[in-house]
Coordinates of C-alpha atoms in Angstrom, one line a residue:
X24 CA 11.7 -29.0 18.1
X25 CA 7.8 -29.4 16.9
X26 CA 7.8 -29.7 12.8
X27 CA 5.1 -29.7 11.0
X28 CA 3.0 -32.5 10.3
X29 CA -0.7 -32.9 8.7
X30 CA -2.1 -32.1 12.0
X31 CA -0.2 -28.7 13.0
X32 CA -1.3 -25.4 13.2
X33 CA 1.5 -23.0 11.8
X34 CA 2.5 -18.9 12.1
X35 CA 3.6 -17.8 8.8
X36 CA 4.6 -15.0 6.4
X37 CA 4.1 -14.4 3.0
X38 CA 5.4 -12.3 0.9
X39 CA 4.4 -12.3 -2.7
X40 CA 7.6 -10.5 -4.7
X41 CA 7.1 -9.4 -8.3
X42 CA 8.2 -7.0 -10.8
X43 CA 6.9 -4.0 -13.4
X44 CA 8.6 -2.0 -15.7
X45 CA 11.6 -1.9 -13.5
X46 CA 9.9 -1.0 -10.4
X47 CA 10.1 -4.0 -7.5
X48 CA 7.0 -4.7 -5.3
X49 CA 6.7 -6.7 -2.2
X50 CA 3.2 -7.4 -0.6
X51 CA 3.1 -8.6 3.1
X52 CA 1.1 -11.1 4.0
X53 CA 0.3 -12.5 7.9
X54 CA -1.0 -15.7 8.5
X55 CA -1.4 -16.3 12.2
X56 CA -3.0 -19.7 11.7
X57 CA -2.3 -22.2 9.2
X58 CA -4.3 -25.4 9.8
X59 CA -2.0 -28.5 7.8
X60 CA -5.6 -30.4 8.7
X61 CA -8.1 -28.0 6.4
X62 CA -6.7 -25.0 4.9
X63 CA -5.4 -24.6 1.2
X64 CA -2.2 -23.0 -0.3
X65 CA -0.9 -22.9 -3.6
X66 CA -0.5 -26.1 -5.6
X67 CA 3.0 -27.9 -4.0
X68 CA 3.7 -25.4 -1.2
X69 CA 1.9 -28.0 1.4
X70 CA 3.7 -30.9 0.7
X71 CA 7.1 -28.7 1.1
X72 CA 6.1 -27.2 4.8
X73 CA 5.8 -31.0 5.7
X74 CA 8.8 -31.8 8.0
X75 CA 9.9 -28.0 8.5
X76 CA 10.2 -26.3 11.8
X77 CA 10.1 -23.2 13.2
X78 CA 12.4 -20.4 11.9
X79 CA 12.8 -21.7 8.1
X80 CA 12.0 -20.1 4.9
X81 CA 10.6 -21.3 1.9
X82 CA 11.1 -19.8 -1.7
X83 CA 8.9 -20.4 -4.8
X84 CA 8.6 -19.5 -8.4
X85 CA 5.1 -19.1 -9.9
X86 CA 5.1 -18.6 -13.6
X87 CA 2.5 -16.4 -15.1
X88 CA -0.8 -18.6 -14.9
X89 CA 0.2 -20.5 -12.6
X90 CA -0.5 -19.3 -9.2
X91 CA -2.9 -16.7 -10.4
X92 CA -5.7 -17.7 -12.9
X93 CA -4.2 -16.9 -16.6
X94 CA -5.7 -13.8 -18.7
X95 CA -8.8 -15.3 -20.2
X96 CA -10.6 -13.1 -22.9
X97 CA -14.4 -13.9 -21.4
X98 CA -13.6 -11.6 -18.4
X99 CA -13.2 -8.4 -20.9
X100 CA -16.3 -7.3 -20.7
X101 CA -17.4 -4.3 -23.5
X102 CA -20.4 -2.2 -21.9
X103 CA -22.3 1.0 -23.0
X104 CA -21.6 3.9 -20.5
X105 CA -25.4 3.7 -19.3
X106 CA -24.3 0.4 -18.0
X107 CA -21.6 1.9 -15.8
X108 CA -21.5 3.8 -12.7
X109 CA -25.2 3.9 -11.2
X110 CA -25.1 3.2 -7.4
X111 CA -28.1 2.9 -5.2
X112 CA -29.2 6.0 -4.3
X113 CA -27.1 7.8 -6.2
X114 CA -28.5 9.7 -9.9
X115 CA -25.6 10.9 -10.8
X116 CA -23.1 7.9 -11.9
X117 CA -19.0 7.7 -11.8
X118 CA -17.2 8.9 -14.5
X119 CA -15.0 5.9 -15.8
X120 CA -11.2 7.3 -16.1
X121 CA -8.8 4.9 -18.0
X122 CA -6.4 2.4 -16.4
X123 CA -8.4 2.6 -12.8
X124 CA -10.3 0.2 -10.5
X125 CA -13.8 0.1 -9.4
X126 CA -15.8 -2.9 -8.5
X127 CA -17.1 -5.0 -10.7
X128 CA -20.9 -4.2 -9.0
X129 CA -21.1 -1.3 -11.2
X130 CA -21.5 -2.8 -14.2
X131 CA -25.5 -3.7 -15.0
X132 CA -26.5 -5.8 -17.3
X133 CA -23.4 -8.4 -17.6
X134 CA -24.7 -11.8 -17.1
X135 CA -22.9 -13.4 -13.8
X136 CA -22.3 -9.8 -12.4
X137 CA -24.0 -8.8 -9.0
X138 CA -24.1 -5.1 -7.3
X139 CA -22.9 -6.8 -4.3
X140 CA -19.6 -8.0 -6.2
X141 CA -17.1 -6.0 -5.0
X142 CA -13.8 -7.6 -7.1
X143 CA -11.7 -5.0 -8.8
X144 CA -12.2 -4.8 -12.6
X145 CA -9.9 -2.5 -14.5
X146 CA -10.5 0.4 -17.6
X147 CA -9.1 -0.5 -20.5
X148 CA -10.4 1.5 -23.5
X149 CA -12.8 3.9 -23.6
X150 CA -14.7 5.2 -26.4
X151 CA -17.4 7.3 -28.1
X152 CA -19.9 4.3 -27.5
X153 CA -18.3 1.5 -25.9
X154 CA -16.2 1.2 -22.4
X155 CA -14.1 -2.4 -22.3
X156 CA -13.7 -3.2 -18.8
X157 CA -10.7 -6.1 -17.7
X158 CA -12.0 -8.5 -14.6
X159 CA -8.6 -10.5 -15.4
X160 CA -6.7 -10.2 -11.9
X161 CA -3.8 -7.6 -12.5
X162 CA -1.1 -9.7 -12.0
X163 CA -2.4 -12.8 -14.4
X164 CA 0.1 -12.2 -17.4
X165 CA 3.2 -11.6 -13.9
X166 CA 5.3 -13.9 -12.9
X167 CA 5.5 -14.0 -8.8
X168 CA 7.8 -15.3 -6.2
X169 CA 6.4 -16.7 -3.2
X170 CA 8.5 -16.3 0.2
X171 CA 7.2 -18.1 3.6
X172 CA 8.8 -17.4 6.8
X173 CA 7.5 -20.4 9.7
X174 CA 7.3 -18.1 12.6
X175 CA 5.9 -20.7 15.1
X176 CA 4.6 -24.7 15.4
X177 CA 2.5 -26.1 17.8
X178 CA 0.5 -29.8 17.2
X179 CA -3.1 -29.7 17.3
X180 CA -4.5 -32.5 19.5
X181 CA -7.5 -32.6 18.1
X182 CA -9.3 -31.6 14.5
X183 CA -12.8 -29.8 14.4
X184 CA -14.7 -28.7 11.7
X185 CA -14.4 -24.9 10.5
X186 CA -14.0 -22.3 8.5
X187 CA -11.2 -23.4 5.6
X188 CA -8.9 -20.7 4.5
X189 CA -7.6 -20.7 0.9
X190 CA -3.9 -18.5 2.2
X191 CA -2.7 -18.3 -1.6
X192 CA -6.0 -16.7 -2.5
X193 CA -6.6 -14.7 0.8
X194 CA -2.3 -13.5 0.0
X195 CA -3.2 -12.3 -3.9
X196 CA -6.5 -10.6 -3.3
X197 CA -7.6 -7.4 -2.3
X198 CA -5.0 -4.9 -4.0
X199 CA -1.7 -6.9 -5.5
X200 CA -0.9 -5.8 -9.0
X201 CA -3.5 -2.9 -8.7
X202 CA -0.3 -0.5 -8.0
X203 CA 1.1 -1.9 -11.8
X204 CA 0.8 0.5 -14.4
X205 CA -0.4 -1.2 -17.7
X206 CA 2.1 -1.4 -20.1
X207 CA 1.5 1.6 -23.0
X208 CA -1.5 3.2 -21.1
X209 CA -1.3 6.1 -19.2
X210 CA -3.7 6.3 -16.1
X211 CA -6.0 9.5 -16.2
X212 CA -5.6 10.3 -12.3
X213 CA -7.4 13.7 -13.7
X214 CA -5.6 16.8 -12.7
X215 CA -5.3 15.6 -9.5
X216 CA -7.3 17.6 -7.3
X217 CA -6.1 18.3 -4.0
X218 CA -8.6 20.6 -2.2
X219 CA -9.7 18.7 0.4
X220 CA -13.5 18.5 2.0
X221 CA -13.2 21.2 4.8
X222 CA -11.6 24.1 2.1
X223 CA -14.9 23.3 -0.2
X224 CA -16.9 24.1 3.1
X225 CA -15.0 27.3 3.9
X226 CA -12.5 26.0 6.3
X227 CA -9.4 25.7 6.2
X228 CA -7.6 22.4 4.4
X229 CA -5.1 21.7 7.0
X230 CA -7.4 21.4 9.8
X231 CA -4.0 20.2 12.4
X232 CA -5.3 16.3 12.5
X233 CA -2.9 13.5 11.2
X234 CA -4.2 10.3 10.1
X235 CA -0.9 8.2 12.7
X236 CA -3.0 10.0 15.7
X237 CA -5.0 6.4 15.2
X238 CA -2.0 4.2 13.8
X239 CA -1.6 1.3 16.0
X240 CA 1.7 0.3 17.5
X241 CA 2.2 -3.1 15.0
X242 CA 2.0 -1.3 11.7
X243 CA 3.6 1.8 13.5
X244 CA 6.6 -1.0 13.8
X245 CA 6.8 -2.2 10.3
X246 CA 6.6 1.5 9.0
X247 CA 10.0 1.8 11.1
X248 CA 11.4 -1.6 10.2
X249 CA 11.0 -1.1 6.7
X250 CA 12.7 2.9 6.8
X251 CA 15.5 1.4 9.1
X252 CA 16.4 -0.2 6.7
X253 CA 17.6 2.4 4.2
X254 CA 19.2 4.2 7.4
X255 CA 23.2 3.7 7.2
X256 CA 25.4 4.8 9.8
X257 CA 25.7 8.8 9.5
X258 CA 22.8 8.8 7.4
X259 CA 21.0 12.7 7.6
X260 CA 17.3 12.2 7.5
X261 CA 13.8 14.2 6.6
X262 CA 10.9 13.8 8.0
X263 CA 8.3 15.4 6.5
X264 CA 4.8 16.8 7.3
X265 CA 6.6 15.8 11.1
X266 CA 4.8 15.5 14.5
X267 CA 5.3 14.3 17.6
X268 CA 6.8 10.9 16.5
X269 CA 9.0 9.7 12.8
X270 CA 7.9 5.9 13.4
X271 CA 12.0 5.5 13.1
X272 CA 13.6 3.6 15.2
X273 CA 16.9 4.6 16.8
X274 CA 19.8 3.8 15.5
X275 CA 23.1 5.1 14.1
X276 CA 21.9 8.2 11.7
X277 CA 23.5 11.8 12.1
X278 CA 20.7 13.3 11.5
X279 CA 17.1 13.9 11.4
X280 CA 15.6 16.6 11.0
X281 CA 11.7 17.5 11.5
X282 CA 10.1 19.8 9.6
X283 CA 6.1 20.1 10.0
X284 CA 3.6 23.2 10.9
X285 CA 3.0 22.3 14.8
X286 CA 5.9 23.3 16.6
X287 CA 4.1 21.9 20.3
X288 CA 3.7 18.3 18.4
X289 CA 7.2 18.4 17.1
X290 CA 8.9 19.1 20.4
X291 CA 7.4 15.9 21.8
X292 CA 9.3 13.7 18.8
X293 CA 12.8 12.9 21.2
X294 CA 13.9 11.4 17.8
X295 CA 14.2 14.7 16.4
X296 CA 17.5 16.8 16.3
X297 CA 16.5 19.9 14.6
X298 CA 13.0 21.3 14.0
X299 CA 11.6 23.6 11.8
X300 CA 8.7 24.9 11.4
X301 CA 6.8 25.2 8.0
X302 CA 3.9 24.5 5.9
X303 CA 4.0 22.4 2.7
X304 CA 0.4 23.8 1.7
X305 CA 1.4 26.9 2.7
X306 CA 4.8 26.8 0.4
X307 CA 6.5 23.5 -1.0
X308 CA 9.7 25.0 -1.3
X309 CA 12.0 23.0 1.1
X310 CA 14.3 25.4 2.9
X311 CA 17.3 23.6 2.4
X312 CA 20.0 23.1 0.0
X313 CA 20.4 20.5 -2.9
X314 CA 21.8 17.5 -1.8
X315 CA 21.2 17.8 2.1
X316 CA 19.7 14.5 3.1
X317 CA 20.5 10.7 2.8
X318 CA 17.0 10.1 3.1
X319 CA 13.2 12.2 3.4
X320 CA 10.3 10.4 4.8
X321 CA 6.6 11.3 4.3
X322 CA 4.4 9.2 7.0
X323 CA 0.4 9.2 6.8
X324 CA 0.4 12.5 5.4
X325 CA 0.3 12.6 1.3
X326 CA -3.1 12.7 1.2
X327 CA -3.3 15.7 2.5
X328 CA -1.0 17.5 0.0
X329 CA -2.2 20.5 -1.6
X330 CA 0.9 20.3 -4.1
X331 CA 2.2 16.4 -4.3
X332 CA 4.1 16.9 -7.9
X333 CA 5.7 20.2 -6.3
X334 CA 6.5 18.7 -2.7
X335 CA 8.3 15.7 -4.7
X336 CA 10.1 17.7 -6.9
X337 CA 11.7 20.2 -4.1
X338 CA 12.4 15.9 -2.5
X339 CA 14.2 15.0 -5.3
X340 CA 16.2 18.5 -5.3
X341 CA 17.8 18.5 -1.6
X342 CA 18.7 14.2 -1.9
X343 CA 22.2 13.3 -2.2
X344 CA 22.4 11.1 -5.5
X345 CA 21.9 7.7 -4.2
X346 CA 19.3 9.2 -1.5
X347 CA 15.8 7.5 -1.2
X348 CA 12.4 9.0 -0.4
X349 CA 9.6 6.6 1.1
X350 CA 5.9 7.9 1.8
X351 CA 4.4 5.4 4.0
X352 CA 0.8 5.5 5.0
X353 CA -2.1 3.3 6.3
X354 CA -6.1 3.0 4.8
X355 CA -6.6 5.1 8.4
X356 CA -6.9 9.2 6.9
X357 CA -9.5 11.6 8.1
X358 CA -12.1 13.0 4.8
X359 CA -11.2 16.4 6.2
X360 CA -7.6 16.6 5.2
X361 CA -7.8 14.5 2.4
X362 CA -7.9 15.6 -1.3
X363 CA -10.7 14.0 -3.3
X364 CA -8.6 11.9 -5.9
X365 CA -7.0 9.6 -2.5
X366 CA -10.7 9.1 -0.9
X367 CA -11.6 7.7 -4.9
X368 CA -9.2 5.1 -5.0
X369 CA -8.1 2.0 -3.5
X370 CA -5.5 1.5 -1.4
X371 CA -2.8 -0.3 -3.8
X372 CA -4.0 2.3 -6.5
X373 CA -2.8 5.1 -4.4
X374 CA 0.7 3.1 -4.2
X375 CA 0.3 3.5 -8.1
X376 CA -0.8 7.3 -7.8
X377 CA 2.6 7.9 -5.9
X378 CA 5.2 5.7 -8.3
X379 CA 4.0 8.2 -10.9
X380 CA 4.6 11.2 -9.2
X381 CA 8.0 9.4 -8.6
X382 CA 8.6 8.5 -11.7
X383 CA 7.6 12.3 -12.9
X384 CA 10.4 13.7 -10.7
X385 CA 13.5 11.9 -11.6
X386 CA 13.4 8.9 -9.0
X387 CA 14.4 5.6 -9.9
X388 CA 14.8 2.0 -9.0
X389 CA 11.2 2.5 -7.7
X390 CA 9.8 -0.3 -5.1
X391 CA 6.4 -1.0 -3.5
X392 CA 6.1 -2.9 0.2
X393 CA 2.9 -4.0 2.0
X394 CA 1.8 -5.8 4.8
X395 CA -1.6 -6.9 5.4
X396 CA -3.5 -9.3 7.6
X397 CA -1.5 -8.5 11.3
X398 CA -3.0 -8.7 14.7
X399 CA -3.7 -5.5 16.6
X400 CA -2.2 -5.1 19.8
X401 CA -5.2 -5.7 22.7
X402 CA -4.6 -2.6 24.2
X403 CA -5.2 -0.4 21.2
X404 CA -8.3 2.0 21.9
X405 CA -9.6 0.8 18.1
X406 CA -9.2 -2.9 19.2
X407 CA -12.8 -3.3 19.7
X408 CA -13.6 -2.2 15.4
X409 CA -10.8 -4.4 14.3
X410 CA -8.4 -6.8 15.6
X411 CA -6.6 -6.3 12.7
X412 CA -3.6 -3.8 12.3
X413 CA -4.2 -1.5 9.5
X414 CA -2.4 -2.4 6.6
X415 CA 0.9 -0.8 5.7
X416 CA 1.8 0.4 2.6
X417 CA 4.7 2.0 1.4
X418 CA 6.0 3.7 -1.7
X419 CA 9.9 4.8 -2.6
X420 CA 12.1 5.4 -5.1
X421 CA 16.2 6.6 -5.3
X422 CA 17.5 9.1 -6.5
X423 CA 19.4 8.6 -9.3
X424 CA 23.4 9.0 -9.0

C-alpha cells in the first residue's frame, strides 16, 4: 500500500462544511492532483496526510479567522453611487441592490481596485449619498470544518518545476458563503422577475429546451448520488419540470412520478412510473393531493419558472411532513428560458435566492451541497470547451413535521 510521503502525488476530496442560521451547507471540492512536493493547503493539514494511504479521511476544525482571512475593517469600502456600476461599453450602470454580489472591478476610484478584479464584494448599506461595499470573504466571521477523503497515491519519481496550487484557497473561493444570508439584512432580490428573454421578444417563454440536454454524465452522477440519498425504501417521488431522464438512480422507491409539458421526452425516462402532463408556467397548481410524495425534485429547471414562490408553495402542500424538496441545477442554462434575476447573479447567490423562497414556504432544516472542480468524461461532445464537469449545486429543505 503506497502512503504518502513528501514526494507523492495524491487524489483528494474536500469538502468545506459550515453552518448559517440553522441552515447546513456543504461545498464539494475535487482535487485530482495534490503534489506533497510544491502545492499548499491550510496551515497543519500537510503534515497530517504524511503517512496516510489511500481510502482514509481526515477531519479538521477551522475557527473563524483561521482558515479564512479574519474580517478586517480596511476592506469596507464607502463609495458615492457614481463610483459604482459603469462597465466598458456600457452608459447605463448596475443598480446596486442590498446584501448581493458583484465584482469588486466595478468600483472606480478605490485605491488597489482594478476593472479586471473580478473577487466578489458584497452590499452592505445603501444610502442617500453613500453605498458601503464588504470585500471581507463571506465566510471570515464562520467557523468551517474541513473533510479530506484520499481517493488515490501514487510516488512521483521525479520533481519538476510548475505551476503551485494553493488547494485551501482554490477549495474557499469562487462562491462559498455567498449563499449565507447576512444576519438582520434582508436581500432585495427585487420582485423577482421571471419573464424570460424570448417572451420580451414576442416568443414564447418556454421555448421546449432544458439546460441537462448539455449536463455531462459526472455531475449528472452526483446530482443522483446526492437525491439517492433522501430516497428510503417505499419512498413516492416527484420529479418536476420532468423529461426524458430524473438523474435518479434506481433503487428501492415506490414511486416516481413525472410531471413535465413534453409527453414524447417523458416517455423516454424508463425511471418513470406515471406521467403527467402539465405546465408549471402555464398553471402551478400541482394536481395532486396534500401529502402525496416522500420527496419532489426540481433538476436544471428553476430558472426557468415563471412563478418560483407559487411552484414552492403548491411543493410544500402535497409533501408528507418529514418530506424533502431538492432543486438541483448546474451554471449550464440557456438565456432563452431564463428569467432575468438567475442570469444577474452568481451561482452560490442563486443557492441563496432558493433557501429564501424555502424559507418563505414553510421548509426547514434547510441544507446547501456543491461540488466543483471534477473531471469531464472524454467523450462528452463539450469536452473540447472544458475538461471540467460543470459544477453542481443543490438546494433543499424538509418539510416540517
Amino acid at each position: 500500500m503506497t502512503r504518502i510521503d513528501d514526494h507523492s502525488l495524491v487524489e483528494l476530496d474536500l469538502t468545506l462544511n459550515w453552518a448559517s442560521r440553522n441552515v447546513s451547507h456543504h461545498d464539494g471540492f475535487y482535487v485530482p492532483r495534490l503534489n506533497t512536493w510544491r502545492d499548499l493547503l491550510p496551515d497543519g493539514v500537510m503534515e497530517e496526510l504524511m503517512g496516510r494511504s489511500e481510502g482514509e479521511e481526515l477531519a479538521f476544525h477551522f475557527p473563524a479567522g483561521t482558515m479564512i482571512p479574519p474580517r478586517e475593517k480596511n476592506l469596507i469600502h464607502q463609495i458615492r453611487p457614481e463610483q459604482f456600476g459603469k462597465t466598458a461599453g456600457n452608459e447605463s450602470p448596475i443598480t446596486p441592490r442590498l446584501g448581493r454580489f458583484y465584482p469588486c472591478g466595478l468600483m472606480t476610484g478605490v485605491p488597489g481596485i482594478y476593472p479586471e478584479n473580478i473577487l466578489p464584494m458584497r452590499v452592505i448599506d445603501i444610502g442617500e449619498e453613500m453605498i458601503t461595499m464588504d470585500l471581507n470573504h463571506p465566510l471570515a466571521e464562520m467557523d468551517t470544518d474541513l473533510k479530506i477523503l484520499i481517493r488515490a497515491v501514487r510516488h512521483s519519481k521525479r520533481e519538476r518545476g510548475g505551476q503551485v496550487h494553493h488547494w485551501g484557497e482554490e477549495v474557499i473561493l469562487g462562491g462559498p458563503g455567498m449563499q449565507a444570508p447576512v444576519p438582520g439584512m434582508m436581500i432585495d432580490y427585487g420582485s423577482t422577475p421571471v419573464t424570460g428573454q424570448a417572451e420580451e421578444g414576442g416568443r414564447p417563454f418556454d421555448t421546449g429546451l432544458r439546460s441537462d440536454s448539455r449536463v455531462d454524465k459526472e455531475s449528472s452522477r452526483i446530482l443522483g448520488e446526492v437525491y439517492r440519498e433522501q430516497v428510503k425504501p417505499g419512498s413516492r417521488i416527484l420529479d418536476l419540470m420532468s423529461g426524458a431522464r430524473s438523474h435518479l438512480p434506481r433503487g428501492e422507491e415506490k414511486e416516481v412520478v413525472g410531471l413535465g409539458r413534453d409527453e414524447g421526452d417523458m416517455a423516454e425516462n424508463p425511471l418513470l412510473t406515471r406521467r403527467v402532463v402539465h405546465d408549471l408556467n402555464e398553471a402551478s397548481g400541482l394536481p395532486f393531493p396534500e401529502n402525496s410524495f416522500d420527496l419532489v425534485l426540481l433538476s436544471h429547471s428553476m430558472e426557468s419558472l415563471r412563478r418560483p414562490e407559487q411552484v414552492i408553495g403548491e411543493v410544500h402542500r402535497v409533501l408528507q411532513p418529514g418530506g424533502s424538496f431538492m432543486v438541483g441545477f448546474t451554471d449550464c442554462w440557456f438565456s432563452t428560458e431564463a428569467m432575468p434575476l438567475w442570469m444577474e447573479l452568481h451561482p452560490f447567490e442563486r443557492l441563496g435566492w432558493v433557501l429564501s423562497l424555502l424559507s418563505a414556504a414553510g421548509f426547514g432544516d434547510c441544507f446547501t451541497r456543491t461540488y466543483r472542480n471534477r473531471s469531464r468524461p472524454y467523450e462528452d461532445p463539450h469536452y473540447s470547451v472544458s475538461a471540467k464537469s460543470d459544477p453542481v449545486l443543490i438546494a433543499g429543505g424538509i418539510k416540517k413535521g
